[in-house]
Coordinates of C-alpha atoms in Angstrom, one line a residue:
Q1 CA 108.7 56.6 118.0
V2 CA 110.2 59.5 116.0
Q3 CA 113.0 59.0 113.6
L4 CA 115.5 61.7 112.7
V5 CA 117.6 61.8 109.6
E6 CA 120.4 64.4 109.3
S7 CA 122.0 65.3 106.0
G8 CA 124.2 68.0 104.6
G9 CA 127.5 67.4 106.4
G10 CA 130.8 67.4 104.6
L11 CA 134.2 69.0 104.2
V12 CA 134.5 72.7 103.7
Q13 CA 137.3 75.3 103.8
A14 CA 137.3 77.9 106.6
G15 CA 135.1 80.8 105.7
G16 CA 132.8 78.6 103.7
S17 CA 129.2 77.5 104.3
L18 CA 127.2 74.4 104.8
R19 CA 123.5 73.7 105.4
L20 CA 122.4 70.8 107.5
S21 CA 118.9 69.3 107.4
C22 CA 117.1 67.2 109.9
A23 CA 113.9 65.4 108.9
A24 CA 111.6 64.0 111.5
S25 CA 109.2 61.1 110.7
G26 CA 107.1 58.6 112.5
R27 CA 104.9 59.6 115.5
T28 CA 105.8 63.3 115.3
F29 CA 103.9 65.8 117.4
S30 CA 102.7 69.3 116.5
S31 CA 104.1 71.2 119.4
N32 CA 107.8 70.5 119.7
G33 CA 111.3 71.9 119.8
M34 CA 114.2 70.9 117.6
G35 CA 117.8 71.5 118.4
W36 CA 121.3 71.0 117.0
F37 CA 124.2 69.8 119.1
R38 CA 127.7 69.0 118.2
Q39 CA 130.6 67.0 119.5
P40 CA 134.1 68.1 118.5
P41 CA 136.9 65.5 118.4
G42 CA 137.9 64.5 121.9
K43 CA 135.3 66.8 123.6
E44 CA 131.9 66.6 125.1
R45 CA 128.8 67.2 123.1
E46 CA 127.6 70.8 123.2
F47 CA 124.5 72.9 122.4
V48 CA 124.5 74.8 119.1
A49 CA 121.0 76.1 118.4
A50 CA 117.3 75.3 119.0
I51 CA 114.0 76.4 117.6
R52 CA 110.5 76.3 119.0
S53 CA 107.9 75.0 116.5
S54 CA 105.2 77.3 117.9
G55 CA 106.3 80.9 117.2
G56 CA 109.6 79.9 115.7
D57 CA 111.7 81.4 118.5
E58 CA 115.4 80.7 117.9
Y59 CA 118.2 80.2 120.5
Y60 CA 121.9 80.0 119.9
A61 CA 125.1 79.2 121.7
D62 CA 127.4 82.2 122.0
A63 CA 130.0 80.4 119.8
V64 CA 127.8 80.4 116.8
K65 CA 125.7 83.6 117.1
G66 CA 125.8 85.7 114.0
R67 CA 127.2 82.9 111.9
F68 CA 124.6 80.1 112.2
T69 CA 120.9 80.3 111.6
I70 CA 118.4 77.6 112.6
S71 CA 115.0 77.4 110.8
G72 CA 112.2 75.0 110.5
D73 CA 109.5 73.8 108.1
I74 CA 106.6 72.7 110.3
A75 CA 104.7 71.1 107.3
K76 CA 107.8 69.0 106.5
N77 CA 108.8 68.3 110.1
T78 CA 112.2 69.4 109.1
A79 CA 114.8 71.7 110.8
Y80 CA 117.8 73.3 109.1
L81 CA 121.0 74.7 110.3
Q82 CA 122.6 77.2 107.9
M83 CA 126.3 77.6 108.9
N84 CA 128.2 80.5 107.5
S85 CA 131.8 81.8 108.1
L86 CA 132.8 78.4 109.3
K87 CA 135.9 78.0 111.4
V88 CA 138.2 75.1 112.0
E89 CA 136.8 74.9 115.5
D90 CA 133.4 74.2 114.1
T91 CA 134.6 70.7 113.1
A92 CA 132.4 68.2 114.9
V93 CA 129.8 65.6 114.5
Y94 CA 126.5 67.5 114.4
Y95 CA 123.4 65.9 116.0
C96 CA 119.8 66.8 115.6
A97 CA 117.4 66.4 118.5
Y98 CA 113.6 66.5 118.9
G99 CA 111.4 66.7 121.9
Y100 CA 108.2 68.0 123.5
C101 CA 110.3 70.7 125.0
L102 CA 107.8 71.5 127.8
N103 CA 110.6 73.1 129.8
F104 CA 112.8 76.0 128.7
G105 CA 115.8 73.8 129.3
C106 CA 115.3 72.5 125.8
Y107 CA 116.2 75.9 124.4
D108 CA 119.0 76.4 126.8
G109 CA 120.8 73.2 125.6
V110 CA 119.8 70.7 128.2
E111 CA 120.1 67.4 126.4
I112 CA 117.8 65.4 128.7
E113 CA 114.9 67.6 127.6
Y114 CA 115.1 66.1 124.2
D115 CA 113.4 62.8 123.5
Y116 CA 114.9 61.7 120.2
W117 CA 118.3 62.0 118.6
G118 CA 119.6 61.6 115.1
Q119 CA 122.7 59.5 114.2
G120 CA 124.9 62.5 113.6
T121 CA 126.6 64.0 110.5
Q122 CA 130.2 64.9 110.2
V123 CA 131.2 68.5 109.5
T124 CA 134.9 69.1 108.8
V125 CA 136.3 72.6 108.3
S126 CA 139.8 72.8 106.9
A127 CA 142.2 75.7 107.3

């Protein structure tokens, strides 16, 4: 089992920044992918960004390109999501996900490709 703990959520004004962290522990594996998803109020969960541990390739949803940056610390089994120029529409519960990611679907936001999920952290952007 792998446990994921997210942190860094909170309340911020539009135009501000937040940095989310996701720490993986337990039976982690060396080759993996980590992703961030979010669920806005009253909407379905959606893909935000993902990173491949080997090579560090990054993938983003169009809605966050140029504003969000995903990064990872392999030694710490931790992924980060730096969120800049936040908009009211970024308000959501943000979830971290972790998996073997043997298929590219992982980096295309296919939820079923991920094996483990965090509990979520709330991000609220006020106008």
